[in-house]
XYZ file of C-alpha atoms in Angstrom:
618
model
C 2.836 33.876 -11.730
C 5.795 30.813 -11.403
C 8.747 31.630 -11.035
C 10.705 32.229 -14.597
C 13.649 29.637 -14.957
C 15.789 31.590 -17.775
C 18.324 30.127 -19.871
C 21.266 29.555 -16.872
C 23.626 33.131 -17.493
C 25.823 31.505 -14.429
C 29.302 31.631 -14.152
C 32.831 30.713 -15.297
C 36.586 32.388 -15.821
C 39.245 33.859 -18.754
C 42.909 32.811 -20.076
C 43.745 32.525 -22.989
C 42.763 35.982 -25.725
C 42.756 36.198 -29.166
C 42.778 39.523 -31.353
C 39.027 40.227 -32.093
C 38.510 42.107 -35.579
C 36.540 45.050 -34.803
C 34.852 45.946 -37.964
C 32.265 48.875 -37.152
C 31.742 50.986 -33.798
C 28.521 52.399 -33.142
C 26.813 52.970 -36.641
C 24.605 56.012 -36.742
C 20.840 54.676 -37.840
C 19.790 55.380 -41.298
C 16.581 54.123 -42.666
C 15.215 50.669 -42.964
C 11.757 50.713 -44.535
C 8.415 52.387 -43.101
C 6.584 50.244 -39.866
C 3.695 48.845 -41.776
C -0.079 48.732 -40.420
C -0.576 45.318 -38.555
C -3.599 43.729 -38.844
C -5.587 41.725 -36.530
C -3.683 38.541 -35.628
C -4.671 35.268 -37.974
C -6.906 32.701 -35.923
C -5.193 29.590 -34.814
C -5.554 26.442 -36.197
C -5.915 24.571 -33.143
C -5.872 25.844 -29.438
C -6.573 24.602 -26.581
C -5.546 26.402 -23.027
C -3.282 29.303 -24.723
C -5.204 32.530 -26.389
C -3.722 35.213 -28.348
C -2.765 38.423 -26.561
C -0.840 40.305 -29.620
C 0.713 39.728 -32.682
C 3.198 41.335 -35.539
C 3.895 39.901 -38.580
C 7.406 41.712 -38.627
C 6.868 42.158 -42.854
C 8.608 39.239 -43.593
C 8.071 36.709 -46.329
C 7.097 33.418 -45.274
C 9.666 30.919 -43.703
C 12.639 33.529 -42.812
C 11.618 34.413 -39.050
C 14.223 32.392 -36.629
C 15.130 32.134 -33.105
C 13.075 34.877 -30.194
C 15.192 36.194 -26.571
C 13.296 38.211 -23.929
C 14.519 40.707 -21.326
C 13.603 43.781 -20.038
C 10.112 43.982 -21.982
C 12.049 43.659 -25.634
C 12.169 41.040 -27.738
C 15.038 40.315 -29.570
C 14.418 38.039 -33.224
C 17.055 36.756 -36.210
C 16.218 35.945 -39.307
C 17.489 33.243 -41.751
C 18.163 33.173 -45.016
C 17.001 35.602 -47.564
C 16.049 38.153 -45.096
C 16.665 42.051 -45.964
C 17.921 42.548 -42.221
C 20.084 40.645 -39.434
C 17.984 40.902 -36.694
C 14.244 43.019 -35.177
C 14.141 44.622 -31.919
C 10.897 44.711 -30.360
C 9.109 46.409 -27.802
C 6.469 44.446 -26.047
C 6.033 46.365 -22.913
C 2.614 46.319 -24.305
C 1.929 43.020 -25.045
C -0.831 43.219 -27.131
C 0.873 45.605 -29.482
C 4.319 44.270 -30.363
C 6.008 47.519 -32.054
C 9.476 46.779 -33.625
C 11.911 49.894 -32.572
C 14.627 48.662 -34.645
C 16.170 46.216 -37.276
C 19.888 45.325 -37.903
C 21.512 45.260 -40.873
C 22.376 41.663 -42.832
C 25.787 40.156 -44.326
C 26.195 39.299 -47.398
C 25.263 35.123 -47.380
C 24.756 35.233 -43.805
C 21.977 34.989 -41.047
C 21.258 35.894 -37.491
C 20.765 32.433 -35.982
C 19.872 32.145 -32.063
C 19.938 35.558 -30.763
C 20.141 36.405 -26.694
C 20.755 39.057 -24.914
C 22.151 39.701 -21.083
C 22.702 42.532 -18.540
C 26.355 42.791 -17.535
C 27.895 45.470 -14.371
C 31.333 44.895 -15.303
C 34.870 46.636 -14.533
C 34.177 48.122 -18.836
C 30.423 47.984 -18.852
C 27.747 48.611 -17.517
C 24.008 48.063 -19.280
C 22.247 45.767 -21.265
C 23.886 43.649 -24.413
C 22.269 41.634 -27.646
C 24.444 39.263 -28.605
C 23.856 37.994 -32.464
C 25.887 35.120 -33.938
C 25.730 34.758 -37.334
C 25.891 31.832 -39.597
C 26.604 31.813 -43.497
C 24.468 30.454 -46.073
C 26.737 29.539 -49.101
C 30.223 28.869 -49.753
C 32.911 31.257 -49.326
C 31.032 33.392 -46.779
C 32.789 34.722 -43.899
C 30.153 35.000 -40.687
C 30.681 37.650 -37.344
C 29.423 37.845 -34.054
C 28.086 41.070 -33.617
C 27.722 42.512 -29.536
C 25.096 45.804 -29.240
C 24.961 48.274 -26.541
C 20.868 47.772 -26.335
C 20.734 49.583 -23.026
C 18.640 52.280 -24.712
C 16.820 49.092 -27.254
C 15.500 52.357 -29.530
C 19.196 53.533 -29.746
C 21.884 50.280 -30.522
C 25.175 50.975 -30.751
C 27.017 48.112 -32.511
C 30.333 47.559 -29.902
C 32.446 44.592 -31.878
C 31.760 42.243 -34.143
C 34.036 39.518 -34.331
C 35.041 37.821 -37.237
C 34.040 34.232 -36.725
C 34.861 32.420 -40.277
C 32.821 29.279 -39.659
C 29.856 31.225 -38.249
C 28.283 30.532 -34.780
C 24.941 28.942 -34.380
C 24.170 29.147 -30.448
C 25.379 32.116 -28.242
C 24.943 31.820 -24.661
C 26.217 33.871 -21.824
C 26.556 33.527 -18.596
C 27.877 35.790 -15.469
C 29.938 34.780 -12.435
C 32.494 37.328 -9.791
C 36.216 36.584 -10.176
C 37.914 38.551 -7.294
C 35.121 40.482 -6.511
C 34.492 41.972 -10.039
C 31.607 40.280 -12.410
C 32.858 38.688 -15.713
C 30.968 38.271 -18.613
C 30.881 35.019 -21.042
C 29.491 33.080 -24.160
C 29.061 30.194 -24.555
C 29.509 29.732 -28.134
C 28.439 26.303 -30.481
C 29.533 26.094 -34.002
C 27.892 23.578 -36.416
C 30.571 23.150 -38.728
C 33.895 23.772 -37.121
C 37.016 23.455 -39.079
C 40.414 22.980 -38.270
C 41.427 23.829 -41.520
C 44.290 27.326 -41.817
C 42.173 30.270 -42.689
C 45.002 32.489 -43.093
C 44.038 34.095 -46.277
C 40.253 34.739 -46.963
C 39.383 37.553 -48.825
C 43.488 38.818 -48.798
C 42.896 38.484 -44.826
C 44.420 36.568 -42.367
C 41.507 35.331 -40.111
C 42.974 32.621 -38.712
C 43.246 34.170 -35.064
C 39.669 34.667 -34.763
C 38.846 31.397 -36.746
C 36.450 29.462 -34.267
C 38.710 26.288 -34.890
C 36.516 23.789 -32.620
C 32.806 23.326 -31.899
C 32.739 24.233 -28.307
C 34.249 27.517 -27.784
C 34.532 30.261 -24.750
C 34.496 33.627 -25.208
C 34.859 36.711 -22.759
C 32.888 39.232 -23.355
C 33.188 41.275 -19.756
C 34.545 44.132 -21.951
C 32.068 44.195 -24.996
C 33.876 46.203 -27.431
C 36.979 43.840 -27.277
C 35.664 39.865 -26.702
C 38.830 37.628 -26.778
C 38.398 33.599 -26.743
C 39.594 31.889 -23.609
C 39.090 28.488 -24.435
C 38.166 25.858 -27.215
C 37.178 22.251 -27.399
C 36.766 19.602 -30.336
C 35.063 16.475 -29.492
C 37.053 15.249 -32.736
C 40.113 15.472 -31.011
C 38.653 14.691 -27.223
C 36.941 11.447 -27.757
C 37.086 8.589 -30.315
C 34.836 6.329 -31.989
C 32.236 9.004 -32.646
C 29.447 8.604 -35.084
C 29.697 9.524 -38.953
C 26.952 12.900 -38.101
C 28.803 14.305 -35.170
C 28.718 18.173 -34.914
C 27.898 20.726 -31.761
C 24.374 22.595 -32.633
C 23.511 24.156 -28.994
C 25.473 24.535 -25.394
C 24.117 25.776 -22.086
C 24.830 26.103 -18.587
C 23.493 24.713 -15.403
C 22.521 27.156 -12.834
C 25.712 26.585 -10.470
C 27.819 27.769 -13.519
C 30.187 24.795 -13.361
C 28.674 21.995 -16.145
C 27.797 23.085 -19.633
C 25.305 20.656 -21.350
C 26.520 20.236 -25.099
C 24.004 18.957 -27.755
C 26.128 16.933 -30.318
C 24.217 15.800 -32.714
C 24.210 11.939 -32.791
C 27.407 11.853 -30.182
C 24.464 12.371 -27.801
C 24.484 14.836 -25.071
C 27.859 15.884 -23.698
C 28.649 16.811 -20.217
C 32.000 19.604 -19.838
C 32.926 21.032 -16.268
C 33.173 24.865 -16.815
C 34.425 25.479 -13.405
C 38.455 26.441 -15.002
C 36.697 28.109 -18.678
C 40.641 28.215 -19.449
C 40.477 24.022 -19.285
C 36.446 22.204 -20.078
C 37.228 18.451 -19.663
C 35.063 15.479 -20.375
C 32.407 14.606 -17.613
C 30.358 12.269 -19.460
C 28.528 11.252 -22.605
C 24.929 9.694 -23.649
C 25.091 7.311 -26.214
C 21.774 6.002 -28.896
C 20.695 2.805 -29.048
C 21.974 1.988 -32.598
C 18.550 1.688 -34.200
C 17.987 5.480 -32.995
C 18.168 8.196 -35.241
C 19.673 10.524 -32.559
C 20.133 14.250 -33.747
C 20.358 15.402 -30.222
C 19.645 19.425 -30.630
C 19.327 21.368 -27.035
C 19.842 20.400 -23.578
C 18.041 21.933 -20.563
C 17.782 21.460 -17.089
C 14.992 21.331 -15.131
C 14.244 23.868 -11.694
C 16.108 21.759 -9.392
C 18.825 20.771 -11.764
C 17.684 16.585 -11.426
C 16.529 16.330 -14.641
C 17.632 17.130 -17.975
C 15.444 17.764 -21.084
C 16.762 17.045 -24.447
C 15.142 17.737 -27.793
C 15.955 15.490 -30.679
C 15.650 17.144 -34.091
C 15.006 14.741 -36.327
C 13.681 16.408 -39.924
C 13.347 12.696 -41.748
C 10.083 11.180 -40.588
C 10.584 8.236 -42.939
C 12.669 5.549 -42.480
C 14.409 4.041 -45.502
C 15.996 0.895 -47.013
C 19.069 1.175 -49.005
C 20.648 -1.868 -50.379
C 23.992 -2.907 -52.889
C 22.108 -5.664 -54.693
C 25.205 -6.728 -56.867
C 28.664 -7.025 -57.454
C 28.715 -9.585 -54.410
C 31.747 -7.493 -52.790
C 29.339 -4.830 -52.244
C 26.575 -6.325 -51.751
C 24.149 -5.567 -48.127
C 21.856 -3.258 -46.512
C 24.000 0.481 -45.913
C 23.191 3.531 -43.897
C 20.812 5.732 -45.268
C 19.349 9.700 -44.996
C 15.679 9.598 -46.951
C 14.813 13.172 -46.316
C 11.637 14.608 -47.676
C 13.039 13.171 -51.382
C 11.652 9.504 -50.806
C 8.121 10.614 -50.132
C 7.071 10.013 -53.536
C 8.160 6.766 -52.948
C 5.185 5.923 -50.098
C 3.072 3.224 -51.191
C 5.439 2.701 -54.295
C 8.011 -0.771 -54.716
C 11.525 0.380 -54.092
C 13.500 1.930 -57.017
C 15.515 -0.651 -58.431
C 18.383 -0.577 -61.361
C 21.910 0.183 -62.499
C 24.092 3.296 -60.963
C 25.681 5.429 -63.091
C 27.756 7.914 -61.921
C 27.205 11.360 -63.078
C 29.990 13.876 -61.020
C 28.818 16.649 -59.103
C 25.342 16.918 -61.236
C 23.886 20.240 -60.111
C 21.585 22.202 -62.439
C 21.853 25.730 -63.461
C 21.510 27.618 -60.432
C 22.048 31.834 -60.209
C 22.397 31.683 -56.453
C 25.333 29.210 -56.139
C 26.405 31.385 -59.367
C 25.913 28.335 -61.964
C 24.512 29.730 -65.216
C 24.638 26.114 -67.010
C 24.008 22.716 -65.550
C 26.745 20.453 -64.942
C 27.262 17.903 -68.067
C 26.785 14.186 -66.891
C 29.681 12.381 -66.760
C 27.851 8.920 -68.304
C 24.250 8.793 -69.502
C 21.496 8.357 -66.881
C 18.912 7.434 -68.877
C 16.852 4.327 -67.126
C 19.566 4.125 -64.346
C 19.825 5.686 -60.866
C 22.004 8.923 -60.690
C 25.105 8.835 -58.700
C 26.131 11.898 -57.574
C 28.515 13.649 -55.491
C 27.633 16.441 -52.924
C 28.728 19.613 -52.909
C 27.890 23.078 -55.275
C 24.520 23.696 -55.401
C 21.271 22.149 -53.363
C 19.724 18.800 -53.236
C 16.598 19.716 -54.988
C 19.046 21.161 -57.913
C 20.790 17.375 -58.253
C 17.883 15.266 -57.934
C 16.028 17.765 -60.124
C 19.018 17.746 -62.933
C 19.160 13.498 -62.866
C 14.822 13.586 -63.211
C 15.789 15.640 -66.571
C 18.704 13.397 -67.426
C 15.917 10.446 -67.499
C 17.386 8.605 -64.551
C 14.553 7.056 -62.526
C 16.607 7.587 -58.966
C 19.269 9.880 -57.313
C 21.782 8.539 -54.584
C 23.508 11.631 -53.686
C 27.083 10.751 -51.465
C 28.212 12.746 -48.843
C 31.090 14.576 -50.209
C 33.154 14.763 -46.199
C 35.370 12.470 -45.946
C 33.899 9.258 -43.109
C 31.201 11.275 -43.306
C 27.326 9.540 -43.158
C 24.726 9.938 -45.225
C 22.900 13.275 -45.662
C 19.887 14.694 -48.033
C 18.073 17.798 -46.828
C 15.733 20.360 -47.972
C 12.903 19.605 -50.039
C 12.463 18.393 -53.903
C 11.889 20.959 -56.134
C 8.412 21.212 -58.029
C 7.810 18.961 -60.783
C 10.408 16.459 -59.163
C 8.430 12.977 -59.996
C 11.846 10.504 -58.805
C 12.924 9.263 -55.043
C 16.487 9.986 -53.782
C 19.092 9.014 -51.305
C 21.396 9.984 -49.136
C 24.634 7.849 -48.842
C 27.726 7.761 -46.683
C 31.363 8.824 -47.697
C 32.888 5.430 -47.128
C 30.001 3.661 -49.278
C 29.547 6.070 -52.354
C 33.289 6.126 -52.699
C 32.944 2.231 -52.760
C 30.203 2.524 -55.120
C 31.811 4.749 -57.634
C 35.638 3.784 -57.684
C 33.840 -0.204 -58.211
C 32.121 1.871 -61.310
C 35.026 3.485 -62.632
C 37.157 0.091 -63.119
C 34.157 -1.026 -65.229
C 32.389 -3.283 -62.972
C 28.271 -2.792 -62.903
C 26.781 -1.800 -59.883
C 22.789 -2.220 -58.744
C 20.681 -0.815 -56.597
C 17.583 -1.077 -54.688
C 16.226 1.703 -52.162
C 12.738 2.372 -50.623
C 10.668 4.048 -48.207
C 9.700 2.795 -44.351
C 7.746 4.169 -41.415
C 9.681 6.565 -39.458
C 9.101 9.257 -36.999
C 9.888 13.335 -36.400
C 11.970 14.005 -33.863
C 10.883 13.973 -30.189
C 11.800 15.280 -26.387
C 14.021 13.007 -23.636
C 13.666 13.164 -20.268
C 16.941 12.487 -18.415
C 17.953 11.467 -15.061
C 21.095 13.463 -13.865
C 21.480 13.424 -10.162
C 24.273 11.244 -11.163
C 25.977 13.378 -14.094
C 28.445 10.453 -14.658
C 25.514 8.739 -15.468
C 22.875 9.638 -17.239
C 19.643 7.551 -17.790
C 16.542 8.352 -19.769
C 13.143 8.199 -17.503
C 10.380 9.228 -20.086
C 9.553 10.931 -23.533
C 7.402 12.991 -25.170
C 5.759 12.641 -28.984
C 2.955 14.411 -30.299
C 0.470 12.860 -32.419
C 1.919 13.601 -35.763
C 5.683 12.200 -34.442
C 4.642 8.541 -35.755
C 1.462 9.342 -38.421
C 2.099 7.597 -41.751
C 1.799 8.528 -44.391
C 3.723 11.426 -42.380
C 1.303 15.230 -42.408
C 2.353 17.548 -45.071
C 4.960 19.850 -42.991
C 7.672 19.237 -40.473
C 6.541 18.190 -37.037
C 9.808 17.588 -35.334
C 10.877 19.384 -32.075
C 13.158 22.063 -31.919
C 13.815 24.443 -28.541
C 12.628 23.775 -25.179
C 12.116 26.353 -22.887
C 11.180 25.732 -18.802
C 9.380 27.917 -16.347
C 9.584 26.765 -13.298
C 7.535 23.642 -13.554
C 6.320 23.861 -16.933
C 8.167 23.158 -20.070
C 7.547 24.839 -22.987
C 8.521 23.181 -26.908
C 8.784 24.560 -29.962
C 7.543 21.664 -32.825
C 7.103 23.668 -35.808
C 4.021 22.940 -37.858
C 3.258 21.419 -34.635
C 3.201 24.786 -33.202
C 3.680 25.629 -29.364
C 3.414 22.382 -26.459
C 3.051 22.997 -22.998
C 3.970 20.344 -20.473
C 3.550 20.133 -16.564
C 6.752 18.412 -15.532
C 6.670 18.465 -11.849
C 7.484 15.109 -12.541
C 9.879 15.019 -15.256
C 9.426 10.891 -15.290
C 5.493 11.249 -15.969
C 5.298 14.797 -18.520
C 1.880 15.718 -20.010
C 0.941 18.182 -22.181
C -1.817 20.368 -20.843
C -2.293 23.254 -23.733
C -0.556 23.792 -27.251
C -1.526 26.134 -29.996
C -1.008 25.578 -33.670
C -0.812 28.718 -35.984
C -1.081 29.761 -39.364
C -0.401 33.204 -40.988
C -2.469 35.565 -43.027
C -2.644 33.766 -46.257
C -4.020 30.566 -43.683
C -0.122 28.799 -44.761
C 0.430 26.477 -41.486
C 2.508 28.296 -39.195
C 6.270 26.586 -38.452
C 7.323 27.440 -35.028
C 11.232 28.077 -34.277
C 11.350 29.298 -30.500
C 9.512 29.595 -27.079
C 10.272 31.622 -24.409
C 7.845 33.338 -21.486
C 8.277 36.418 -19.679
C 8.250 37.480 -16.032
C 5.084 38.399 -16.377
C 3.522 35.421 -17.614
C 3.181 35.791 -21.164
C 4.345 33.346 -23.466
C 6.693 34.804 -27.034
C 6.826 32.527 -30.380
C 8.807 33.266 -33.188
C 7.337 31.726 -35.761
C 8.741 31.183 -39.568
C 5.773 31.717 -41.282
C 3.986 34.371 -39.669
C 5.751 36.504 -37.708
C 5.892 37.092 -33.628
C 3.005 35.723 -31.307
C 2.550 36.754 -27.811
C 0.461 34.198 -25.910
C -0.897 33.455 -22.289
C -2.783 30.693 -20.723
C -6.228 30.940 -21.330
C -7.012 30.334 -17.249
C -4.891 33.416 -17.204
C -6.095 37.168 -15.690
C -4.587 39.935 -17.650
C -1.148 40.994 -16.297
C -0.365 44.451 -15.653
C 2.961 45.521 -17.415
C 5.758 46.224 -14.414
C 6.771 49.114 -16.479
C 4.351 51.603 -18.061
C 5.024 51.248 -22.348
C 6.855 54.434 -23.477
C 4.652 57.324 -24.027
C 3.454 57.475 -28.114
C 4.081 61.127 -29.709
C 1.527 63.139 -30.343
C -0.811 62.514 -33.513
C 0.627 64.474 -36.368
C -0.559 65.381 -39.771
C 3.058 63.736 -40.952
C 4.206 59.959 -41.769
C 6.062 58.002 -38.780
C 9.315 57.769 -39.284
C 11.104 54.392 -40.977
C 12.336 51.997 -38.368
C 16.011 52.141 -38.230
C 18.792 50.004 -38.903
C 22.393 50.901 -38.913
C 24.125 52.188 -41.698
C 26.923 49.206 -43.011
C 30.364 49.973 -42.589
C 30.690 48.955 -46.434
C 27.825 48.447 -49.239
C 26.193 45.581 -47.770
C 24.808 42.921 -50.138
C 21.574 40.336 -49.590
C 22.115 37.105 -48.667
C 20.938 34.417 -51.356
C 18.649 31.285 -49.913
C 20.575 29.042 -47.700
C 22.171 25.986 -49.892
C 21.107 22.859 -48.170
């Protein structure tokens, strides 16, 4: 079997601590629902050089399974939004019978987002640790990182959870010896980062353990009290930044000295780790302008050369906006079409008079609206302006279809923000929409309010899903692409119903694994990183034959190959060429038959009533 090239756990150092609000210590188990029979795994859609080896569903509804970890013959899963439970812990010494020993408990309007998990031999611990970040789904929720003793994986013990305010998306540690003694790190990436004083949420002060930048260090070498020893904002680092600049993932090369930071449509950014206390600027890739960027996870390839960077771009439409009239206005703007211009494919553009409407949501229970909003003008025959913010797309572009307005232009509602529309229309919705920038809505509507008309025109253009870089990085000061990789759905148009973008790579050795969602599982040989080609890839579906959605990739020591897939569950794979491994360590022996039920699979019993989280807002 190659060589497995895990996600780099290398090395840094500690400063700086802040107080670390421990909220529940080792919660005693209490149950969490009966295990329920597994059937025989669904057939794939398409395969070709991967097979099936095992398979559990994990008895979740479709679409809430999120990012997978391996170590030690355990599997480690979140869930998003919606789910009854934080996280699954599963046992896959047998690989062909996945068994889930244990599921977490959830936070109210929160989700477990990409999961990990490391061994640590420190100075204040010693064993094996699953780290889960969470990340809120609607206003006003407060998110924690929660740290598990998972040495025994049929036994956590919860050791801190940190009260994180913004939420954490990506969590990724790393090792390295200080003076002889190993230290323990994360890496941790938050999505939405503010600066803003949380002194007082929920009659708390939180403001010590707010995240307060995107890039942040923690120390985690004693588990049950982390303390952050650095932070950095690219909004305060660098200048001239584009409108959609956020962190989404950060990992480490495998010298421990250069974290690789995925920011969005700022590109991939290059930090030296070597001082944790101080990250400074190495160096920074920049789009051409006509790219859509969106620049998701960075990787490094065996010999550290070559860097691979998945772009995850959800809008595989391009789009037209245009101010047709007053002349001030007038010219082509910036533009997000989303999935909401798809009715617009082989249709002229939507043309007409803005009105604008205020916030515009419509009666929603889960963002706690009983009524829709009132429209601030009449809509009828016009295109709906509309301001972000208070419910979900599909609830404003549905409320402006019942208002009789034949478009939506939704403006971001962050100030020099860009444009943004996400999610998907709701059923019945019959009208395109729009997303706008800040800087032009606010043009738009303050041009409205001192009585001047405003017109429109917006359409629908070939586009493409997101796709994989391939980066030269022997010079890290300079970075140059060599190749790239699309599958055949990236450029199809009229686009394939479902979402074909990439999302996480994942390398062994010299083979590099990508998630693409409905595109399901790619395998690439990149002994060559400048020439990649796909050799195998499997597309799924679940019981109810819905197209599977995969989230994450990762293979084992063994050989075997884990997805995590939205729609249906857990997959464990292996190349078809493949002879059957033999497990390094012998599954743990089953009880004896008895005449009574198993027992429920555990989860931990909340240190207050714990309340479901609604669907994430978009």
């Amino acid at each position: 079997m190659p060589t497995v090239q895990r996600r780099p756990f290398a090395a840094v150092s500690a400063g700086l601590a802040a107080a670390i609000a421990v909220l529940a210590l080792v919660p005693a188990a209490v149950p969490g629902g009966a295990a329920h029979a597994q059937a025989a795994p669904p057939a794939p859609l398409e395969a070709k050089g991967l097979e099936v080896v095992g398979y559990n569903d994990l008895g979740q509804a479709s679409g809430l399974t999120s990012e997978i970890w391996y170590q030690k013959q355990t599997v480690y899963v979140g869930y998003y939004c919606g789910a009854p439970q934080g996280s699954s812990i599963v046992d896959v010494s047998d690989p062909a019978n996945p068994t889930v020993l244990f599921k977490t408990d959830t936070m109210s309007g929160t989700f477990a987002s990409d999961v990990s998990a490391v061994s640590i031999d420190t100075a204040a611990f010693t064993g094996d640790l699953f780290v889960e970040p969470h990340e809120t789904c609607r206003p006003g929720a407060v998110a924690e990182l929660r740290i598990w003793d998972v040495t025994n994986p049929r036994q956590p013990a919860l050791l801190s959870s940190t009260v994180t305010v913004d939420g954490v998306h990506n969590a990724s540690p790393f090792l390295r010896t200080e003076n002889g003694q190993q230290k323990a790190y994360l890496l941790l990436s938050n999505n939405f980062a503010d600066t803003a004083d949380n002194s007082d949420i929920l009659g708390k002060d939180w403001e010590a353990q707010d995240m307060d930048a995107d890039f942040v260090i923690m120390d985690i070498t004693d588990p049950r009290a982390p303390s952050i020893v650095s932070r950095w904002n690219i909004h305060t680092e660098m200048q001239d930044l584009p409108a959609s600049t956020f962190m989404h993932d950060a990992w480490l090369n495998a010298a421990g000295t250069v974290a690789y930071a995925a920011y969005w449509d700022a590109g991939v950014i290059l930090l030296d780790v070597s001082d944790v206390t101080k990250p400074t600027l190495i160096s920074q890739t920049r789009y051409p302008a006509a790219d859509e960027g969106n620049t998701h996870q960075v990787v490094e390839t065996r010999n550290g050369d070559f860097l691979v960077v998945t772009d995850e771009d959800f809008n595989p439409l391009d789009s037209t906006f245009v101010v047709t009239e007053p002349a001030p206005l007038a010219g082509k703007k910036p533009a997000s079409p989303g999935s909401f211009l798809r009715v617009n494919i082989g249709q002229p553009p939507v043309e007409g008079d803005a009105v604008w409407v205020g916030r515009g949501c419509d009666a929603d229970p889960a963002f706690g609206l009983a009524q829709p909003d009132p429209y601030l003008s009449p809509a009828v025959g016009k295109i709906a302006v509309i301001v972000r913010g208070g419910c979900s797309f599909a609830g404003k572009v549905k409320q402006a279809q019942a208002n009789g307005a034949i478009g939506a232009v939704v403006v971001n509602n962050v100030k020099g923000a860009g444009p943004v529309i996400s999610g998907r229309p709701a059923q019945g919705t019959t009208i395109a929409a729009i997303g706008i920038a800040y800087d032009d809505g606010h043009a738009i509507t303050t041009t409205l309010a001192a009585g001047t008309a405003v017109k429109l025109r917006y359409g629908v253009l070939p586009g493409e899903w997101g796709y994989t870089r391939f980066f030269d990085a022997r010079d890290p000061k300079n970075l140059r692409q060599v190749a790239d990789f699309r599958i055949p759905e990236t450029r199809q148009y009229p686009p394939a119903a479902g979402t074909y973008t990439v999302h996480n790579p994942w390398i062994d050795g010299d083979t590099l694994y990508l998630s693409h969602y409905s595109g399901g599982v790619r395998v690439l040989d990149i002994a060559d990183p400048a020439r990649p080609s796909e050799t195998a890839h499997m597309v799924t579906q679940n019981a109810k034959g819905e197209r599977g959605s995969v989230w994450g990739v990762m293979t084992d020591e063994r050989g075997y190959i884990y997805l995590s897939d939205m729609v249906a569950g857990l997959w464990v794979l292996r190349h078809a060429t493949a002879a059957v491994p033999t497990p390094t360590v012998p599954p743990t022996p089953s009880p004896a038959p008895s005449a009574t039920p198993a027992p429920p699979i555990p989860t931990p019993a909340p240190t207050a009533p714990v309340a479901r989280g609604p669907v994430c807002p978009q």
